Coordinates of C-alpha atoms and ligand atoms in Angstrom, one line a residue:
X1 CA -19.4 14.0 12.6
X2 CA -19.7 12.1 9.3
X3 CA -17.9 8.8 9.0
X4 CA -17.9 5.7 6.7
X5 CA -18.9 2.8 9.0
X6 CA -19.2 -1.0 8.6
X7 CA -21.8 -2.7 10.8
X8 CA -21.8 -6.0 8.9
X9 CA -19.0 -7.5 6.7
X10 CA -19.7 -7.7 3.0
X11 CA -19.7 -5.9 -0.3
X12 CA -19.5 -2.2 -0.9
X13 CA -23.2 -1.8 0.0
X14 CA -22.2 -2.4 3.6
X15 CA -20.3 0.9 3.8
X16 CA -22.6 3.3 5.6
X17 CA -22.0 7.1 5.4
X18 CA -23.5 8.2 8.7
X19 CA -23.3 10.5 11.8
X20 CA -21.3 9.3 14.7
X21 CA -19.9 10.8 17.8
X22 CA -16.4 12.4 17.5
X23 CA -13.8 10.0 19.0
X24 CA -12.1 11.0 22.2
X25 CA -8.4 10.2 22.7
X26 CA -7.1 7.5 25.1
X27 CA -4.1 8.4 27.2
X28 CA -1.6 7.7 24.5
X29 CA -3.7 8.8 21.5
X30 CA -4.5 11.9 19.5
X31 CA -7.6 12.9 17.6
X32 CA -6.8 14.2 14.2
X33 CA -9.1 16.5 12.1
X34 CA -8.8 14.6 8.8
X35 CA -8.0 16.7 5.7
X36 CA -7.3 13.7 3.5
X37 CA -7.7 9.9 4.1
X38 CA -5.8 7.3 2.1
X39 CA -7.7 4.4 0.5
X40 CA -5.8 1.2 0.6
X41 CA -6.5 -2.3 -0.6
X42 CA -6.5 -3.5 3.0
X43 CA -9.6 -1.4 3.7
X44 CA -11.5 -3.7 1.3
X45 CA -10.3 -6.7 3.4
X46 CA -11.5 -5.0 6.6
X47 CA -14.9 -4.3 4.8
X48 CA -15.3 -7.9 3.7
X49 CA -14.0 -9.5 6.9
X50 CA -11.1 -11.2 5.2
X51 CA -9.1 -9.3 7.8
X52 CA -11.7 -9.0 10.6
X53 CA -12.0 -6.0 12.9
X54 CA -14.5 -5.7 15.8
X55 CA -17.9 -4.6 14.5
X56 CA -19.1 -1.9 14.1
X57 CA -16.0 0.2 13.0
X58 CA -15.1 3.2 10.9
X59 CA -12.9 2.2 7.9
X60 CA -9.5 3.7 7.2
X61 CA -5.9 3.3 8.5
X62 CA -4.2 6.2 6.8
X63 CA -4.7 10.0 7.0
X64 CA -3.3 13.5 7.3
X65 CA -4.7 16.4 9.1
X66 CA -4.4 18.6 12.2
X67 CA -4.2 17.4 15.8
X68 CA -7.5 18.3 17.5
X69 CA -7.0 16.7 20.9
X70 CA -4.4 14.6 22.7
X71 CA -4.5 12.1 25.6
X72 CA -3.0 12.9 28.9
X73 CA 0.3 11.0 28.3
X74 CA 1.0 12.5 24.9
X75 CA 3.9 14.9 24.8
X76 CA 5.3 14.3 21.3
X77 CA 2.5 16.3 19.6
X78 CA 0.2 19.2 20.5
X79 CA -3.1 20.6 19.3
X80 CA -2.7 22.3 15.9
X81 CA 0.3 20.2 14.7
X82 CA 0.1 19.0 11.1
X83 CA 0.5 15.2 11.1
X84 CA 0.1 12.1 8.9
X85 CA -0.2 8.4 9.9
X86 CA -0.5 5.0 8.2
X87 CA -1.8 2.9 11.0
X88 CA -4.5 4.9 12.8
X89 CA -8.2 4.0 13.3
X90 CA -11.2 5.3 11.5
X91 CA -9.6 7.7 9.0
X92 CA -12.6 7.6 6.7
X93 CA -14.2 10.3 8.8
X94 CA -14.0 14.0 9.7
X95 CA -12.0 13.0 12.8
X96 CA -9.8 9.9 13.2
X97 CA -7.8 8.4 16.1
X98 CA -4.1 7.5 16.2
X99 CA -1.6 6.4 18.7
X100 CA 0.6 9.4 19.1
X101 CA 3.8 7.4 18.7
X102 CA 2.6 6.3 15.3
X103 CA 2.2 9.8 13.9
X104 CA 4.7 11.7 11.8
X105 CA 5.0 15.5 11.5
X106 CA 4.3 16.8 7.9
X107 CA 7.3 18.7 6.6
X108 CA 6.6 22.4 5.8
X109 CA 5.5 22.8 2.2
X110 CA 3.8 19.4 1.8
X111 CA 0.0 19.5 1.6
X112 CA -2.2 17.1 3.4
X113 CA -3.3 15.1 0.3
X114 CA 0.3 14.5 -0.6
X115 CA 1.2 13.5 2.9
X116 CA -1.7 11.1 3.2
X117 CA -0.9 9.6 -0.2
X118 CA 2.8 9.1 0.6
X119 CA 2.6 7.3 4.0
X120 CA 1.3 3.7 3.6
X121 CA 2.2 2.9 0.1
X122 CA 5.4 4.9 0.3
X123 CA 6.6 3.1 3.4
X124 CA 5.5 -0.2 1.9
X125 CA 7.6 0.4 -1.3
X126 CA 10.4 1.5 1.0
X127 CA 10.6 -1.7 3.1
X128 CA 10.0 -3.9 0.1
X129 CA 13.0 -2.4 -1.8
X130 CA 15.3 -1.7 1.1
X131 CA 14.3 -4.4 3.6
X132 CA 12.4 -7.5 2.4
X133 CA 14.8 -7.8 -0.6
X134 CA 17.4 -5.1 -0.5
X135 CA 17.9 -4.1 -4.1
X136 CA 21.4 -3.2 -5.5
X137 CA 22.8 -2.3 -8.9
X138 CA 22.8 -5.4 -11.0
X139 CA 19.6 -6.9 -9.6
X140 CA 16.6 -7.4 -11.8
X141 CA 13.2 -7.1 -10.2
X142 CA 9.7 -8.0 -11.5
X143 CA 7.1 -5.7 -10.1
X144 CA 3.4 -6.8 -10.6
X145 CA 0.7 -4.1 -10.8
X146 CA 3.3 -1.6 -11.8
X147 CA 0.9 1.3 -12.3
X148 CA -0.8 0.7 -8.9
X149 CA -0.3 2.8 -5.7
X150 CA 2.6 0.7 -4.4
X151 CA 3.7 -0.3 -7.9
X152 CA 4.6 3.2 -9.1
X153 CA 6.5 4.0 -5.9
X154 CA 8.3 0.7 -5.8
X155 CA 9.4 1.0 -9.4
X156 CA 10.9 4.5 -8.7
X157 CA 12.7 3.3 -5.5
X158 CA 14.0 0.2 -7.3
X159 CA 15.4 2.5 -10.0
X160 CA 16.9 4.8 -7.4
X161 CA 18.7 1.8 -6.0
X162 CA 20.1 0.9 -9.4
X163 CA 18.0 -2.2 -10.2
X164 CA 16.6 -3.2 -13.6
X165 CA 12.8 -3.2 -13.4
X166 CA 10.4 -5.3 -15.3
X167 CA 6.8 -4.5 -14.5
X168 CA 3.4 -6.0 -15.4
X169 CA 0.2 -4.0 -16.0
X170 CA -3.2 -4.7 -17.6
X171 CA -3.7 -1.8 -20.1
X172 CA -1.7 0.4 -22.5
X173 CA -2.5 3.5 -20.4
X174 CA -1.1 1.8 -17.3
X175 CA 2.0 0.7 -19.3
X176 CA 2.7 4.3 -20.1
X177 CA 2.5 5.3 -16.5
X178 CA 4.7 2.4 -15.4
X179 CA 7.4 3.3 -18.0
X180 CA 7.1 6.9 -16.8
X181 CA 8.0 5.7 -13.3
X182 CA 11.1 4.2 -14.7
X183 CA 10.3 0.6 -15.6
X184 CA 12.8 -0.7 -18.1
X185 CA 10.4 -3.3 -19.6
X186 CA 6.7 -3.4 -19.2
X187 CA 4.6 -6.5 -19.8
X188 CA 0.9 -6.4 -20.6
X189 CA 0.1 -9.5 -18.6
X190 CA -3.5 -9.5 -19.8
X191 CA -2.2 -10.1 -23.4
X192 CA 1.0 -12.0 -23.0
X193 CA 2.1 -14.7 -20.5
X194 CA 4.4 -12.8 -18.2
X195 CA 6.5 -15.9 -17.4
X196 CA 7.4 -16.3 -21.1
X197 CA 8.1 -12.6 -21.4
X198 CA 10.4 -12.6 -18.4
X199 CA 12.2 -15.6 -19.8
X200 CA 12.7 -13.8 -23.1
X201 CA 13.7 -10.5 -21.5
X202 CA 16.3 -12.1 -19.2
X203 CA 17.6 -14.5 -21.8
X204 CA 16.4 -17.4 -19.7
X205 CA 18.3 -16.3 -16.5
X206 CA 15.2 -15.3 -14.5
X207 CA 14.9 -12.4 -12.1
X208 CA 16.5 -11.9 -8.6
X209 CA 13.2 -10.9 -7.0
X210 CA 9.5 -10.8 -7.7
X211 CA 7.4 -8.3 -5.8
X212 CA 3.9 -9.9 -6.1
X213 CA 0.8 -8.1 -4.8
X214 CA -1.6 -10.0 -7.1
X215 CA -1.2 -13.5 -5.7
X216 CA -3.9 -16.0 -6.9
X217 CA -3.5 -15.3 -10.6
X218 CA 0.3 -14.8 -10.6
X219 CA 1.8 -16.8 -7.7
X220 CA 2.9 -20.0 -9.5
X221 CA 4.3 -18.2 -12.5
X222 CA 6.0 -15.6 -10.2
X223 CA 8.0 -18.5 -8.7
X224 CA 8.8 -19.8 -12.1
X225 CA 10.3 -16.3 -13.1
X226 CA 13.0 -16.5 -10.4
X227 CA 16.6 -17.4 -10.9
X228 CA 18.0 -20.1 -8.6
X229 CA 18.1 -18.7 -5.0
X230 CA 15.9 -15.8 -6.0
X231 CA 13.2 -14.4 -3.7
X232 CA 9.4 -14.1 -4.0
X233 CA 8.1 -11.2 -1.9
X234 CA 4.4 -12.0 -1.8
X235 CA 3.0 -8.8 -0.2
X236 CA -0.6 -8.6 -1.3
X237 CA -3.5 -10.5 -2.9
X238 CA -5.4 -8.2 -5.2
X239 CA -6.7 -11.2 -7.3
X240 CA -7.4 -13.4 -4.2
X241 CA -5.3 -15.3 -1.7
X242 CA -3.0 -18.2 -2.4
X243 CA -4.7 -21.1 -0.8
X244 CA -2.4 -24.1 -1.5
X245 CA 1.3 -24.1 -1.4
X246 CA 3.8 -26.9 -1.1
X247 CA 7.2 -25.8 0.1
X248 CA 8.8 -28.4 -2.3
X249 CA 8.0 -25.8 -5.1
X250 CA 10.9 -23.8 -3.6
X251 CA 13.4 -26.6 -4.1
X252 CA 12.0 -27.5 -7.5
X253 CA 12.4 -23.9 -8.6
X254 CA 16.1 -23.8 -7.5
X255 CA 16.4 -23.3 -3.7
X256 CA 14.1 -20.3 -3.8
X257 CA 13.2 -18.0 -0.9
X258 CA 9.7 -16.7 -0.2
X259 CA 8.5 -14.1 2.3
X260 CA 5.0 -12.8 3.1
X261 CA 5.7 -9.5 4.8
X262 CA 3.5 -6.8 6.3
X263 CA 4.3 -3.1 6.8
X264 CA 3.7 -3.3 10.6
X265 CA 6.7 -5.5 11.1
X266 CA 8.9 -3.0 9.2
X267 CA 7.9 0.1 11.1
X268 CA 7.5 -1.6 14.5
X269 CA 9.9 0.8 16.3
X270 CA 9.6 4.6 16.4
X271 CA 13.1 4.8 14.9
X272 CA 12.2 2.6 11.9
X273 CA 8.9 4.4 11.4
X274 CA 10.7 7.8 11.4
X275 CA 13.4 6.6 9.1
X276 CA 11.0 5.2 6.5
X277 CA 8.5 8.0 6.7
X278 CA 11.3 10.5 6.8
X279 CA 12.9 9.2 3.6
X280 CA 9.6 9.0 1.7
X281 CA 8.4 12.5 2.7
X282 CA 11.8 14.0 2.1
X283 CA 12.0 12.4 -1.4
X284 CA 8.4 13.6 -2.2
X285 CA 9.3 17.1 -0.9
X286 CA 12.5 17.4 -3.0
X287 CA 10.7 16.1 -6.1
X288 CA 12.8 12.9 -6.5
X289 CA 9.8 10.7 -5.8
X290 CA 6.7 11.5 -7.6
X291 CA 3.2 10.6 -6.4
X292 CA 0.2 10.1 -8.6
X293 CA -2.9 11.4 -6.8
X294 CA -5.5 11.7 -9.5
X295 CA -8.2 9.8 -7.8
X296 CA -9.7 12.0 -5.1
X297 CA -13.3 11.3 -3.9
X298 CA -15.5 13.2 -1.4
X299 CA -15.8 11.2 1.8
X300 CA -19.5 10.6 1.0
X301 CA -18.4 8.7 -2.2
X302 CA -16.2 6.1 -0.4
X303 CA -18.2 3.3 -2.1
X304 CA -17.2 4.7 -5.5
X305 CA -13.5 4.8 -4.4
X306 CA -13.7 1.1 -3.4
X307 CA -15.5 0.2 -6.7
X308 CA -12.7 1.9 -8.7
X309 CA -9.9 0.3 -6.7
X310 CA -11.4 -3.2 -6.8
X311 CA -12.3 -2.8 -10.5
X312 CA -8.6 -2.1 -11.5
X313 CA -9.7 1.4 -12.6
X314 CA -7.2 3.4 -10.5
X315 CA -3.5 4.2 -10.9
X316 CA -1.5 5.6 -8.1
X317 CA -3.2 6.8 -4.9
X318 CA -6.9 7.0 -4.1
X319 CA -7.8 9.6 -1.5
X320 CA -11.0 10.5 0.3
X321 CA -11.6 14.2 1.2
X322 CA -13.9 14.9 4.2
Ligands
NDP1 P1 -3.2 -1.1 -6.4 O1 -3.2 0.3 -6.8 O2 -2.0 -1.9 -6.8 O3 -4.5 -1.7 -7.0 C1 -4.6 -3.1 -7.2 C2 -4.0 -3.4 -8.6 O4 -3.8 -4.8 -8.7 C3 -5.0 -3.1 -9.8 O5 -5.0 -1.8 -10.2 C4 -4.6 -4.1 -10.8 O6 -3.6 -3.6 -11.6 C5 -4.0 -5.3 -10.0 N1 -4.8 -6.5 -10.1 C6 -4.5 -7.6 -10.7 N2 -5.5 -8.5 -10.6 C7 -6.5 -7.9 -10.0 C8 -7.8 -8.3 -9.6 N3 -8.3 -9.5 -9.9 N4 -8.6 -7.4 -8.9 C9 -8.2 -6.2 -8.6 N5 -6.9 -5.8 -9.0 C10 -6.1 -6.6 -9.6 O7 -3.4 -1.2 -4.9 P2 -2.4 -0.8 -3.7 O8 -1.2 -0.2 -4.2 O9 -3.2 -0.1 -2.6 O10 -2.1 -2.2 -3.1 C11 -1.5 -3.2 -3.8 C12 -1.4 -4.5 -3.1 O11 -0.5 -4.4 -2.1 C13 -2.8 -4.9 -2.4 O12 -2.9 -6.3 -2.6 C14 -2.5 -4.6 -0.9 O13 -3.2 -5.4 -0.1 C15 -1.0 -4.9 -0.8 N6 -0.3 -4.1 0.2 C16 0.4 -4.9 1.1 C17 1.1 -4.2 2.1 C18 2.0 -5.0 3.0 O14 2.7 -4.5 3.8 N7 2.0 -6.3 2.8 C19 1.0 -2.8 2.3 C20 0.3 -2.1 1.3 C21 -0.4 -2.8 0.3 P3 -3.6 -4.1 -13.2 O15 -4.9 -3.6 -13.7 O16 -2.4 -3.4 -13.8 O17 -3.4 -5.5 -13.1

């Protein structure tokens, strides 16, 4: 089968589109014939070795498709079932592997591309808005990269929970998308200092929570946007990691809270996985959560998909189609 493999950490030129044996399932695993694979920022960290995996490996955590084979201990799913997953292995391929207890059935009526697009970023937006900092009416949230994959979904969920949303984006076109997702105020952070704008928009009060996926370029000013006892949810690092942090900044800013969450801890049990994926897929199916999937690439063009994602060219979800 064809797969996108990494033999050596590095740039996009280290992504090899090559022939490899089909995976076979371990006792608790399933092999899924991939119809759509999700591209996520974490894939670029696996590629560069920032988050190392054992070499060589096939890229991709997220996918949707049809169960092709199951291990001997799997009884939850059977060959032919339509499934999606957000933490499998080797989804940038014609066939990927996943622990069966990490897979979710795709509801009738939802296509594979939509299911793949909803899983990882949808469950992330879900735990950020319902778990890391549980939003309620009256809260004001600052959402960075508001037109990104997570950003568009997080904005919609925050509005659904009754919060006021201020977003940041880099271009006018992205600003339009972020407003369309429900953001009440959109800041072009490439043109204006977002800290000054947040101060102006909140009358100096600051926001209750900042959801920051940009990190290096935004971190310090994100802290400065918070009201006393507000919370910084630092969940990504699209501009690079935060390398120096003195906890005293939290007291200086007014007894602030900070968390650095990852999805894995918020879908650790089968119950929590089913609850978050169930909500997200249900909302997509009933039309109350809209997904933007305008960036589909053939599997062979995974390099282009990474180039677009890292080059801030994408909005919403990026998919690879084998
Ligand atoms: P996005 O669609 O948000 O793409 C990244 C966006 O970040 C860009 O479009 C850009 O938006 C913004 N950005 C700002 N500065 C830079 C920069 N220097 N280089 C590149 N992009 C920049 O990606 P995802 O929705 O897939 O992921 C968003 C973040 O969330 C990632 O950092 C990812 O690792 C993290 N994440 C964390 C999870 C967790 O559980 N902790 C789970 C899922 C994702 P703009 O042009 O508007 O600035």
